[in-house]
Amino acid sequence: MPKRTAIVVALLVAGVLAPAAPATASPSITWHGCATGPGDRLGTELDKAGAQCGDVVVPVDHRRPKGRGITLALARIKATDPARRRGTLMLNPGGPGGPAMELVLAGPLMPEIAARYDLVGLDPRFVGRSSPLRCDWKTDTFARSAGPTLRTFGESVRLAKELARGCSGNDPELLRAASTRNTARDMDVVRAALGERKISYLGASYGTYLGAVYLQMFGARADRFVLDSSVDPEAFGPGLLRQTAPAVDAALRNWAKSAVGQGLGDTADEVVTTVRDIARTAERRPLRVGKYTVDGHMVPYLFFAHLYDDRPAAQAGFVDTVRTLRDAAAGLHPTPAPALAALLDGLTTGSGSATDRAGTPVVCADRATSRDPATYFRDIQDHRAAEPLFGPLARNITPCAFWPVAPAEPATRIHNAAPALLLGSTGDPATPYAGQLAMHRALAGSRLVTVEGAFRHSVFLKGDRCVDTAVRDYLVGGELPADRSCR
């Protein structure tokens, strides 16, 4: 699925398998410079920022600590006010499949927090520089619309099978070990290796689920946890998008109001009709956008990927994209803007960030799903009238239906009273607000700060002073606020 944190740029390099340390040995981190060579842009930026980079070996299977190991990569920038240092703040951007090392570069955006905490970005197992798995895909994401008919759904089934085969060359032991529970165990190994009795944490999107799993498994070792745009803890897995279609449609309608009078329609309803007409045209015949061919499976995803952010610049960019697709639907051959060209290149060649590609093994390892394609088509048909544009995307079959291994253990049931600060927006299209409320209920000791009337995914450091102040006051001062709304 599309994972879109502004400060995240994925950079994959080869990982190293290594023997696991003996169970009796204390975990340790090998610290070194960050740049791996002259072409390593991320490593160079980390070195310039004064970061340390490190490696730590963890077991593939934590139940067999003397067995095979993998090497995890992390970056750390120490607290800028060491005399008042509080501890370690571990960062995760979501995904799953999002590398975290470069998040430590965000310190200047939150100076009071960076003054008090060592910022640590740990690339999760099999992601980024942490012994990445290889999935041979010619696309960045499995997210596609099923289209209008059983025939077009059959095309989705074939793609899902192909993508599952693309990951099947990995050792089955590694695929089984890609779960969020194992990533939480890795976090705790790193906590110990850093010499911390407890860790604090800031995670967004999927990172909220990872944080909640850590709280469930290792709550006594958790200090101050901030979870931004929470995933429904009962929904995470292969069906994580199933409940998103109404929220995405609401975000589309909100955007349409900003697009009135810009050549796409004179009312919001007319703008929405323009968008839906583009999708229907693409279902009848592929569109030509520059050198790219865009079909009915792809167009709803292009809309979905542009609706994560309701700020003016993002909304204006989506207007340009819809104009380009409208011209293509009219039989013209428009040239895409650079951002749209990069997105299309990733969808058709796999040249993009690869977050979804890296995250698919996690999704499939976390929760079992139906392996019968007919169940997905029935679900789409049952909801097609209510969710005509985004339902066939959100409810479509995934590679997990054809995954070569089953989950090694059941999904984690989140149910505890650990304190945590939750952040969200009522119109979040990617992790709908109902799921955020479900996380709030599951974490009975949590408090929720909500941006009312916003249609964006992740809210921290997005220009909302109310949210940013709540995070600062909690992480720096320990003040866990009452549930409240930001307007």
Short mmCIF file of C-alpha atoms in Angstrom, two decimals, residues 286-295 298 302 324-325 328 332-351:
data_model
loop_
_atom_site.label_atom_id
_atom_site.label_comp_id
_atom_site.label_asym_id
_atom_site.label_seq_id
_atom_site.Cartn_x
_atom_site.Cartn_y
_atom_site.Cartn_z
CA PRO A 286 -6.02 2.54 -21.50
CA LEU A 287 -4.94 6.17 -21.39
CA ARG A 288 -1.65 7.47 -22.76
CA VAL A 289 0.16 9.84 -20.40
CA GLY A 290 3.53 10.69 -21.88
CA LYS A 291 5.31 7.37 -22.36
CA TYR A 292 3.08 5.59 -19.84
CA THR A 293 -0.04 3.49 -20.36
CA VAL A 294 -2.57 3.97 -17.57
CA ASP A 295 -5.46 1.51 -17.33
CA MET A 298 -4.21 2.06 -12.05
CA LEU A 302 -3.45 7.51 -8.72
CA THR A 324 -3.52 15.61 -17.13
CA LEU A 325 -5.63 12.46 -16.81
CA ALA A 328 -5.57 11.71 -21.69
CA LEU A 332 -4.83 13.72 -26.12
CA HIS A 333 -1.29 12.68 -25.21
CA PRO A 334 -0.37 14.98 -22.32
CA THR A 335 3.08 15.11 -20.77
CA PRO A 336 2.97 14.39 -17.03
CA ALA A 337 4.50 16.76 -14.52
CA PRO A 338 7.68 15.39 -12.87
CA ALA A 339 5.88 14.20 -9.71
CA LEU A 340 3.24 12.32 -11.69
CA ALA A 341 5.89 10.90 -14.03
CA ALA A 342 7.84 9.57 -11.04
CA LEU A 343 4.69 7.95 -9.61
CA LEU A 344 3.81 6.37 -12.96
CA ASP A 345 7.37 5.16 -13.43
CA GLY A 346 7.24 3.45 -10.05
CA LEU A 347 3.90 1.82 -10.83
CA THR A 348 5.05 0.52 -14.21
CA THR A 349 8.72 -0.29 -13.59
CA GLY A 350 9.20 -0.54 -9.81
CA SER A 351 11.62 2.38 -9.76
#
